[in-house]
Short mmCIF file of C-alpha atoms in Angstrom, two decimals:
data_model
loop_
_atom_site.label_atom_id
_atom_site.label_comp_id
_atom_site.label_asym_id
_atom_site.label_seq_id
_atom_site.Cartn_x
_atom_site.Cartn_y
_atom_site.Cartn_z
CA UNK A 1 0.00 0.00 0.00
CA UNK A 2 1.60 3.27 -1.16
CA UNK A 3 0.25 6.04 1.09
CA UNK A 4 1.74 8.81 -1.00
CA UNK A 5 0.20 7.56 -4.25
CA UNK A 6 -3.15 7.04 -2.55
CA UNK A 7 -3.08 10.56 -1.12
CA UNK A 8 -2.20 12.03 -4.52
CA UNK A 9 -5.06 10.03 -6.09
CA UNK A 10 -7.46 11.54 -3.55
CA UNK A 11 -6.28 15.10 -4.27
CA UNK A 12 -6.47 14.52 -8.00
CA UNK A 13 -9.92 12.99 -7.68
CA UNK A 14 -11.09 16.11 -5.85
CA UNK A 15 -9.67 18.29 -8.63
CA UNK A 16 -11.43 16.21 -11.29
CA UNK A 17 -14.71 16.40 -9.37
CA UNK A 18 -14.48 20.21 -9.24
CA UNK A 19 -13.63 20.36 -12.93
CA UNK A 20 -16.55 18.09 -13.75
CA UNK A 21 -19.05 20.13 -11.75
CA UNK A 22 -17.88 23.57 -12.89
CA UNK A 23 -15.89 23.42 -16.09
CA UNK A 24 -17.87 20.70 -17.87
CA UNK A 25 -21.25 22.24 -16.97
CA UNK A 26 -20.20 25.70 -18.19
CA UNK A 27 -18.69 24.39 -21.42
CA UNK A 28 -21.69 22.17 -22.17
CA UNK A 29 -24.21 24.96 -21.61
CA UNK A 30 -22.33 27.51 -23.69
CA UNK A 31 -21.66 25.01 -26.49
CA UNK A 32 -25.33 23.99 -26.73
CA UNK A 33 -26.49 27.61 -26.63
CA UNK A 34 -23.97 28.56 -29.31
CA UNK A 35 -25.12 25.71 -31.59
CA UNK A 36 -28.77 26.71 -31.08
CA UNK A 37 -27.90 30.30 -32.07
CA UNK A 38 -26.76 29.16 -35.52
CA UNK A 39 -30.35 29.54 -36.70
CA UNK A 40 -30.27 33.28 -35.96
CA UNK A 41 -26.77 33.80 -37.37
CA UNK A 42 -24.82 34.47 -34.18
CA UNK A 43 -23.79 30.85 -33.76
CA UNK A 44 -22.01 30.89 -37.13
CA UNK A 45 -19.25 32.93 -35.52
CA UNK A 46 -19.38 31.64 -31.93
CA UNK A 47 -19.75 27.89 -32.47
CA UNK A 48 -16.30 27.15 -34.00
CA UNK A 49 -14.65 29.15 -31.22
CA UNK A 50 -16.74 27.42 -28.53
CA UNK A 51 -16.06 23.94 -29.89
CA UNK A 52 -12.36 24.80 -30.01
CA UNK A 53 -12.53 25.56 -26.27
CA UNK A 54 -14.25 22.23 -25.67
CA UNK A 55 -11.50 20.46 -27.58
CA UNK A 56 -8.86 22.30 -25.58
CA UNK A 57 -10.43 21.03 -22.35
CA UNK A 58 -10.74 17.53 -23.78
CA UNK A 59 -7.05 17.61 -24.71
CA UNK A 60 -6.26 18.74 -21.18
CA UNK A 61 -8.15 15.75 -19.79
CA UNK A 62 -6.28 13.44 -22.17
CA UNK A 63 -3.06 14.85 -20.80
CA UNK A 64 -4.20 14.36 -17.18
CA UNK A 65 -5.32 10.80 -17.89
CA UNK A 66 -1.89 9.97 -19.26
CA UNK A 67 0.07 11.78 -16.57
CA UNK A 68 -2.00 10.71 -13.57
CA UNK A 69 -3.19 7.24 -14.57
CA UNK A 70 -1.01 6.15 -17.48
CA UNK A 71 -4.06 5.94 -19.77
CA UNK A 72 -3.24 7.19 -23.27
CA UNK A 73 -6.14 8.71 -25.21
CA UNK A 74 -5.65 9.48 -28.90
CA UNK A 75 -7.13 12.58 -30.53
CA UNK A 76 -9.95 11.68 -32.96
CA UNK A 77 -10.39 15.06 -34.68
CA UNK A 78 -10.30 15.44 -38.44
CA UNK A 79 -7.56 17.68 -39.87
CA UNK A 80 -8.80 21.22 -40.45
CA UNK A 81 -9.01 22.34 -44.07
CA UNK A 82 -8.21 25.86 -45.21
CA UNK A 83 -11.14 28.25 -44.92
CA UNK A 84 -11.73 31.34 -47.00
CA UNK A 85 -12.36 34.61 -45.21
CA UNK A 86 -15.90 36.01 -45.07
CA UNK A 87 -19.36 34.56 -44.52
CA UNK A 88 -18.81 31.64 -46.89
CA UNK A 89 -15.70 30.61 -44.98
CA UNK A 90 -17.55 30.92 -41.65
CA UNK A 91 -20.34 28.66 -42.90
CA UNK A 92 -17.77 26.16 -44.13
CA UNK A 93 -16.03 26.23 -40.75
CA UNK A 94 -19.31 25.58 -38.89
CA UNK A 95 -20.14 22.74 -41.26
CA UNK A 96 -16.70 21.18 -40.70
CA UNK A 97 -17.11 21.41 -36.92
CA UNK A 98 -20.65 20.00 -36.77
CA UNK A 99 -20.07 17.16 -39.24
CA UNK A 100 -17.10 15.84 -37.26
CA UNK A 101 -18.40 12.95 -35.10
CA UNK A 102 -15.75 13.79 -32.49
CA UNK A 103 -17.56 17.09 -31.78
CA UNK A 104 -20.68 15.27 -30.61
CA UNK A 105 -18.67 12.72 -28.65
CA UNK A 106 -16.98 15.61 -26.84
CA UNK A 107 -20.40 16.97 -25.87
CA UNK A 108 -21.45 13.52 -24.67
CA UNK A 109 -18.26 13.38 -22.63
CA UNK A 110 -19.14 16.71 -20.99
CA UNK A 111 -22.51 15.26 -19.94
CA UNK A 112 -20.89 12.14 -18.51
CA UNK A 113 -18.09 14.11 -16.87
CA UNK A 114 -20.50 16.37 -15.00
CA UNK A 115 -22.50 13.38 -13.72
CA UNK A 116 -20.95 9.92 -13.48
CA UNK A 117 -17.43 11.27 -13.86
CA UNK A 118 -17.87 13.83 -11.09
CA UNK A 119 -19.38 11.21 -8.77
CA UNK A 120 -16.56 8.73 -9.42
CA UNK A 121 -13.95 11.45 -8.92
CA UNK A 122 -15.60 12.59 -5.69
CA UNK A 123 -15.66 9.05 -4.31
CA UNK A 124 -11.91 8.90 -4.95
CA UNK A 125 -11.42 11.90 -2.68
CA UNK A 126 -14.55 11.45 -0.55
CA UNK A 127 -13.25 8.33 1.20
CA UNK A 128 -10.50 10.42 2.75
CA UNK A 129 -12.73 13.45 3.40
CA UNK A 130 -15.45 11.39 5.10
CA UNK A 131 -12.87 9.48 7.09
CA UNK A 132 -11.25 12.69 8.32
CA UNK A 133 -14.66 14.15 9.21
CA UNK A 134 -15.39 11.11 11.42
CA UNK A 135 -12.35 12.03 13.52
CA UNK A 136 -13.41 15.69 13.52
CA UNK A 137 -16.73 14.62 15.05
CA UNK A 138 -14.94 12.56 17.69
CA UNK A 139 -12.79 15.57 18.56
CA UNK A 140 -15.89 17.31 19.95
CA UNK A 141 -17.45 18.94 16.89
CA UNK A 142 -20.45 16.62 17.31
CA UNK A 143 -21.68 18.69 20.29
CA UNK A 144 -22.56 21.98 18.50
CA UNK A 145 -23.92 19.99 15.54
CA UNK A 146 -26.20 17.87 17.73
CA UNK A 147 -27.28 20.81 19.88
CA UNK A 148 -28.27 22.73 16.76
CA UNK A 149 -30.22 20.01 15.00
CA UNK A 150 -30.57 16.88 17.14
CA UNK A 151 -29.04 13.58 16.08
CA UNK A 152 -26.48 13.76 13.27
CA UNK A 153 -26.17 10.72 11.04
CA UNK A 154 -22.63 9.80 10.00
CA UNK A 155 -23.31 7.21 7.34
CA UNK A 156 -25.40 4.65 9.28
CA UNK A 157 -24.22 5.79 12.76
CA UNK A 158 -26.51 8.22 14.69
CA UNK A 159 -24.07 10.56 16.45
CA UNK A 160 -25.63 11.89 19.66
CA UNK A 161 -22.94 11.28 22.29
CA UNK A 162 -19.18 10.97 22.66
CA UNK A 163 -19.46 7.20 22.41
CA UNK A 164 -21.26 7.33 19.08
CA UNK A 165 -18.76 9.99 17.96
CA UNK A 166 -15.95 7.53 18.64
CA UNK A 167 -17.85 4.95 16.56
CA UNK A 168 -17.97 7.56 13.77
CA UNK A 169 -14.19 7.94 14.09
CA UNK A 170 -13.80 4.18 13.86
CA UNK A 171 -15.93 4.12 10.71
CA UNK A 172 -13.90 7.06 9.41
CA UNK A 173 -10.77 4.99 9.85
CA UNK A 174 -12.36 2.29 7.70
CA UNK A 175 -13.13 4.91 5.00
CA UNK A 176 -9.51 6.09 5.09
CA UNK A 177 -8.21 2.54 4.78
CA UNK A 178 -10.54 1.94 1.85
CA UNK A 179 -9.28 5.18 0.29
CA UNK A 180 -5.67 4.05 0.71
CA UNK A 181 -6.54 0.78 -0.98
CA UNK A 182 -8.90 1.85 -3.76
CA UNK A 183 -8.30 5.53 -4.57
CA UNK A 184 -5.63 4.90 -7.27
CA UNK A 185 -7.92 2.25 -8.79
CA UNK A 186 -10.89 4.63 -8.80
CA UNK A 187 -8.76 7.36 -10.40
CA UNK A 188 -7.72 4.88 -13.08
CA UNK A 189 -11.38 3.96 -13.66
CA UNK A 190 -12.14 7.64 -14.12
CA UNK A 191 -9.44 7.82 -16.81
CA UNK A 192 -10.92 4.76 -18.53
CA UNK A 193 -14.36 6.41 -18.46
CA UNK A 194 -12.84 9.48 -20.09
CA UNK A 195 -11.18 7.33 -22.73
CA UNK A 196 -14.49 5.62 -23.54
CA UNK A 197 -15.81 8.95 -24.85
CA UNK A 198 -12.74 10.89 -25.96
CA UNK A 199 -10.82 8.15 -27.79
CA UNK A 200 -11.44 7.56 -31.52
CA UNK A 201 -14.18 5.09 -32.35
CA UNK A 202 -13.32 2.07 -34.54
CA UNK A 203 -14.90 3.87 -37.51
CA UNK A 204 -12.79 6.97 -36.82
CA UNK A 205 -9.67 4.84 -36.49
CA UNK A 206 -10.44 3.19 -39.81
CA UNK A 207 -10.99 6.57 -41.46
CA UNK A 208 -7.73 7.86 -39.96
CA UNK A 209 -5.92 4.78 -41.26
CA UNK A 210 -7.33 5.38 -44.75
CA UNK A 211 -6.18 9.01 -44.61
CA UNK A 212 -2.77 7.81 -43.46
CA UNK A 213 -2.52 5.33 -46.33
CA UNK A 214 -3.59 8.01 -48.83
CA UNK A 215 -1.04 10.41 -47.35
CA UNK A 216 1.72 7.81 -47.58
CA UNK A 217 0.80 7.05 -51.19
CA UNK A 218 0.91 10.77 -51.99
CA UNK A 219 4.24 11.37 -50.27
CA UNK A 220 5.74 8.26 -51.89
CA UNK A 221 4.69 9.55 -55.29
CA UNK A 222 6.15 12.97 -54.49
CA UNK A 223 9.39 11.37 -53.29
CA UNK A 224 9.67 9.35 -56.51
CA UNK A 225 9.00 12.46 -58.62
CA UNK A 226 11.53 14.48 -56.62
CA UNK A 227 14.16 11.76 -57.01
CA UNK A 228 13.54 11.60 -60.76
CA UNK A 229 13.78 15.38 -61.04
CA UNK A 230 17.02 15.37 -59.04
CA UNK A 231 18.50 12.70 -61.31
CA UNK A 232 17.54 14.74 -64.39
CA UNK A 233 19.19 17.81 -62.84
CA UNK A 234 22.41 15.89 -62.17
CA UNK A 235 22.44 14.48 -65.71
CA UNK A 236 21.83 17.95 -67.16
CA UNK A 237 24.56 19.55 -65.04
CA UNK A 238 27.04 16.83 -65.98
CA UNK A 239 26.17 17.01 -69.67
CA UNK A 240 26.14 20.79 -69.98
CA UNK A 241 28.95 21.50 -67.55
CA UNK A 242 31.80 19.18 -66.66
CA UNK A 243 31.28 16.79 -69.57
CA UNK A 244 31.34 19.58 -72.15
CA UNK A 245 34.50 21.05 -70.62
CA UNK A 246 36.24 17.67 -70.57
CA UNK A 247 35.33 17.07 -74.24
CA UNK A 248 36.65 20.51 -75.16
CA UNK A 249 39.83 19.84 -73.18
CA UNK A 250 40.35 16.55 -75.06
CA UNK A 251 39.94 18.31 -78.40
CA UNK A 252 42.41 21.02 -77.36
CA UNK A 253 44.99 18.41 -76.34
CA UNK A 254 44.58 16.79 -79.77
CA UNK A 255 45.27 20.16 -81.43
CA UNK A 256 48.34 20.62 -79.21
CA UNK A 257 49.81 17.34 -80.51
CA UNK A 258 49.81 18.76 -84.06
CA UNK A 259 51.09 22.20 -83.06
CA UNK A 260 53.97 21.23 -80.77
CA UNK A 261 56.54 21.24 -83.64
CA UNK A 262 54.93 23.75 -86.02
CA UNK A 263 53.72 26.47 -83.57
CA UNK A 264 54.94 25.89 -79.98
CA UNK A 265 53.70 29.31 -78.83
CA UNK A 266 50.14 28.60 -79.87
CA UNK A 267 50.41 25.11 -78.36
CA UNK A 268 51.39 26.59 -74.99
CA UNK A 269 48.40 28.94 -75.18
CA UNK A 270 46.00 26.06 -75.89
CA UNK A 271 47.58 24.05 -73.04
CA UNK A 272 46.91 26.98 -70.70
CA UNK A 273 43.27 27.04 -71.81
CA UNK A 274 43.02 23.27 -71.26
CA UNK A 275 44.45 23.62 -67.77
CA UNK A 276 41.86 26.30 -67.00
CA UNK A 277 39.11 24.09 -68.44
CA UNK A 278 40.18 21.22 -66.20
CA UNK A 279 40.11 23.52 -63.16
CA UNK A 280 36.63 24.77 -64.12
CA UNK A 281 35.41 21.21 -64.63
CA UNK A 282 36.78 20.21 -61.23
CA UNK A 283 35.00 23.19 -59.62
CA UNK A 284 31.72 22.27 -61.30
CA UNK A 285 32.06 18.65 -60.17
CA UNK A 286 32.67 19.81 -56.61
CA UNK A 287 29.62 22.07 -56.76
CA UNK A 288 27.59 19.19 -58.12
CA UNK A 289 28.71 16.90 -55.31
CA UNK A 290 27.97 19.63 -52.78
CA UNK A 291 24.47 19.90 -54.24
CA UNK A 292 23.92 16.17 -53.78
CA UNK A 293 25.25 15.94 -50.21
CA UNK A 294 27.53 18.67 -48.89
CA UNK A 295 30.73 17.36 -47.24
CA UNK A 296 30.26 19.68 -44.26
CA UNK A 297 26.83 18.12 -43.65
CA UNK A 298 28.27 14.60 -43.70
CA UNK A 299 31.30 15.49 -41.57
CA UNK A 300 30.02 18.11 -39.11
CA UNK A 301 26.27 17.67 -38.98
CA UNK A 302 23.24 19.83 -39.58
CA UNK A 303 24.11 22.70 -37.25
CA UNK A 304 27.53 23.46 -38.76
CA UNK A 305 26.22 22.89 -42.29
CA UNK A 306 23.52 25.52 -41.77
CA UNK A 307 26.10 27.90 -40.29
CA UNK A 308 28.18 27.43 -43.44
CA UNK A 309 25.12 28.22 -45.54
CA UNK A 310 24.54 31.38 -43.55
CA UNK A 311 28.14 32.53 -44.04
CA UNK A 312 27.93 32.05 -47.82
CA UNK A 313 24.63 33.92 -48.17
CA UNK A 314 24.39 37.57 -49.29
CA UNK A 315 22.15 38.58 -46.36
CA UNK A 316 23.53 38.76 -42.78
CA UNK A 317 22.12 35.72 -40.98
CA UNK A 318 22.01 34.81 -37.30
CA UNK A 319 21.93 31.08 -36.53
CA UNK A 320 20.85 29.55 -33.23
CA UNK A 321 21.37 25.79 -32.86
CA UNK A 322 20.18 23.63 -29.98
CA UNK A 323 20.56 20.04 -31.13
CA UNK A 324 21.44 17.15 -28.87
CA UNK A 325 23.08 15.03 -31.56
CA UNK A 326 23.19 13.90 -35.16
CA UNK A 327 20.14 12.65 -37.04
CA UNK A 328 19.59 10.15 -39.80
CA UNK A 329 21.28 11.29 -43.01
CA UNK A 330 18.03 11.65 -45.05
CA UNK A 331 16.48 13.83 -42.32
CA UNK A 332 19.54 16.08 -42.09
CA UNK A 333 19.67 16.33 -45.87
CA UNK A 334 15.99 17.30 -46.11
CA UNK A 335 16.37 19.95 -43.41
CA UNK A 336 19.58 21.31 -44.93
CA UNK A 337 18.25 21.71 -48.46
CA UNK A 338 15.02 23.20 -47.12
CA UNK A 339 16.99 25.88 -45.28
CA UNK A 340 19.15 26.40 -48.36
CA UNK A 341 16.10 26.97 -50.57
CA UNK A 342 14.49 29.29 -48.03
CA UNK A 343 17.66 31.39 -47.87
CA UNK A 344 17.78 31.52 -51.66
CA UNK A 345 14.13 32.60 -51.83
CA UNK A 346 14.70 35.27 -49.21
CA UNK A 347 17.70 36.64 -51.11
CA UNK A 348 15.80 36.71 -54.42
CA UNK A 349 12.33 37.91 -53.44
CA UNK A 350 12.06 39.27 -49.90
CA UNK A 351 14.25 42.36 -49.94
CA UNK A 352 15.27 41.43 -46.39
CA UNK A 353 18.19 43.01 -44.59
CA UNK A 354 18.59 40.27 -41.98
CA UNK A 355 17.63 36.63 -41.48
CA UNK A 356 17.33 34.56 -38.33
CA UNK A 357 17.55 30.74 -38.29
CA UNK A 358 16.62 28.65 -35.28
CA UNK A 359 17.23 24.87 -35.12
CA UNK A 360 16.19 22.81 -32.14
CA UNK A 361 15.03 19.31 -31.26
CA UNK A 362 12.25 18.91 -28.70
CA UNK A 363 9.30 16.60 -28.11
CA UNK A 364 10.57 14.19 -30.76
CA UNK A 365 10.53 16.91 -33.44
CA UNK A 366 13.30 18.64 -35.35
CA UNK A 367 12.01 22.21 -35.54
CA UNK A 368 13.58 24.70 -37.94
CA UNK A 369 12.37 28.28 -38.33
CA UNK A 370 13.68 30.81 -40.84
CA UNK A 371 12.61 34.42 -40.26
CA UNK A 372 13.41 37.49 -42.35
CA UNK A 373 12.52 41.17 -42.08
CA UNK A 374 11.56 41.46 -45.75
CA UNK A 375 8.38 42.54 -47.51
CA UNK A 376 6.38 39.35 -46.78
CA UNK A 377 3.54 38.06 -48.94
CA UNK A 378 4.87 34.50 -49.30
CA UNK A 379 2.10 31.98 -49.98
CA UNK A 380 2.46 28.22 -50.33
CA UNK A 381 -0.50 28.05 -52.72
CA UNK A 382 1.16 30.50 -55.14
CA UNK A 383 4.78 29.48 -54.95
CA UNK A 384 6.17 26.34 -56.58
CA UNK A 385 9.30 26.64 -54.43
CA UNK A 386 7.38 26.41 -51.16
CA UNK A 387 5.23 23.63 -52.59
CA UNK A 388 8.40 21.72 -53.46
CA UNK A 389 9.63 22.15 -49.89
CA UNK A 390 6.28 20.91 -48.61
CA UNK A 391 6.54 17.81 -50.80
CA UNK A 392 10.12 17.19 -49.66
CA UNK A 393 9.07 17.32 -46.01
CA UNK A 394 5.95 15.25 -46.66
CA UNK A 395 8.15 12.24 -47.46
CA UNK A 396 9.23 12.31 -43.79
CA UNK A 397 5.79 13.12 -42.34
CA UNK A 398 7.04 16.67 -41.87
CA UNK A 399 4.92 19.81 -41.97
CA UNK A 400 5.54 23.33 -43.21
CA UNK A 401 3.92 26.47 -41.81
CA UNK A 402 4.27 29.89 -43.42
CA UNK A 403 3.38 33.15 -41.68
CA UNK A 404 4.05 35.99 -44.09
CA UNK A 405 1.71 38.99 -43.92
CA UNK A 406 2.09 41.64 -46.60
CA UNK A 407 4.73 44.05 -45.37
CA UNK A 408 6.55 41.34 -43.44
CA UNK A 409 8.10 39.82 -41.56
CA UNK A 410 8.10 36.28 -42.93
CA UNK A 411 8.49 33.23 -40.71
CA UNK A 412 8.71 29.77 -42.23
CA UNK A 413 8.63 26.90 -39.73
CA UNK A 414 9.08 23.24 -40.47
CA UNK A 415 8.83 20.18 -38.23
CA UNK A 416 10.28 16.75 -38.90
CA UNK A 417 9.54 13.83 -36.54
CA UNK A 418 12.86 12.20 -35.69
CA UNK A 419 15.15 11.10 -32.89
CA UNK A 420 18.88 11.80 -32.52
CA UNK A 421 20.89 8.99 -34.05
CA UNK A 422 24.18 9.81 -32.30
CA UNK A 423 25.47 12.39 -29.82
CA UNK A 424 27.45 15.29 -31.15
CA UNK A 425 28.74 17.87 -28.73
CA UNK A 426 29.59 20.35 -31.45
CA UNK A 427 25.93 20.60 -32.42
CA UNK A 428 25.02 22.66 -29.34
CA UNK A 429 26.03 26.33 -29.30
#
C-alpha cells in the first residue's frame, strides 16, 4: 500500500470532481447555446470558437489521464481544411465542426463528466474526506452539531454522544483505509471512463488509417518524382557542364599534338586554356557533389552545415542551434536543403536586410524556423518553391507552416519527426 500515491489520487480525484461540476457544466451549456444560435446567425461565428474551447479542455483531460493514470487517449479530430475569409468561410467552418463525429462525442463526454465522472472522482477523494470528518466529530465537533439540529447521522451511525462519535471515528478509519486501498484504482477507472468517450471510435480509427494510407501514397509519389527530377538535374549539369569542358579539353589536347613542332607558342596557349578548363570542370564537379550531399553536412552535422550556408549567403544571418546530436542522413539532408532553398528565396524575393535561423530538437521533433525582415507576402499556394519544400518534407511526415503577412516579416517553420541517431557535442552552441 503506497500512502503517498493514494493521497495524490485523492487530491487529483477532488480536482477532477471540481472540474466536472464547474468546467464541464459551463462548457456544455455555452456550447449547446452557441449551436442553437446558428439559426439566428450568431452561432455561425461563436460555435467554431466554442467547440475549439471544448477540444482544448478535452485535450487537457487526455493529458491528465496519461500523466495521472497512465491511460493514453488518442485525438480523434479530423484535420482542419483551409477556410476562405468572409461569410462563406464561416459557414464552411461551422459545417466542418458540426459534421465531425468527435464534436458530438466531446459533448457527450461533458454530460458524462459532470454526472458519473464527477461522482466517481468525488468518491476517490470522498473516502478520505469522510474518514477525516469522522475524527473531527470525535474531537468534539459533534456537540454543537447535535445541539443545533438533534441527532447527526454519519453514514449509518446516529451521532448523539461521545461514544457514538468515537464509533464515527472508527468508521472514518475504515473509509480512510478503503481510500488508501482503492483511490488509485478509482482514479484509473475515471481515466478509462474518459477514454471511452474521448478516444477515436473504430470507424474513426479506420478513417484515420485510410487518410494515413492516402497520405503515404501521396508522399511516396512525391518522393519518386523528386528523385527523378534530381536525377535529371544531375544528368543535365554533368552534360552541360563538366562533360562539355572535358570534351573541349580533349579536343584542345589533340590540337596541341599537331602544333607542338609547327607552332609551340600557340600550343602553350592552348595548353593553358586546357588547364583552365580542367580547373573549371573540377569546380563544377565539386559544386555538383555539394548539391547532392555537402561534405560539411556529412562530416560536421546539420548545425555546422547551416552555419556554413549562412556565411555564404548575401544577407547577414544569425543562426541559433540547440541540437542534442546527429540525425539520420536523409532527415539532415531534407532539413539542410530546405533551409538552403528558403535562404535563396529570401535573397531573391524578400528584400530582407537580416535573417534569423533557429534549429532545435524537442518533443521528438526537429524544428527549424527561418525568419526574415523582408516585404512578406509568401504563400504556399502561389509558390512552386514552397510547394516543393512541402513535398520534400511530406516524405518524412514533416509539416511546413508559413506566416508571411504583406509588409513582413516572414516566418517559415518546419517540423520533422525524428530522434537523434548519435550524440554530437559540437551541435550545441
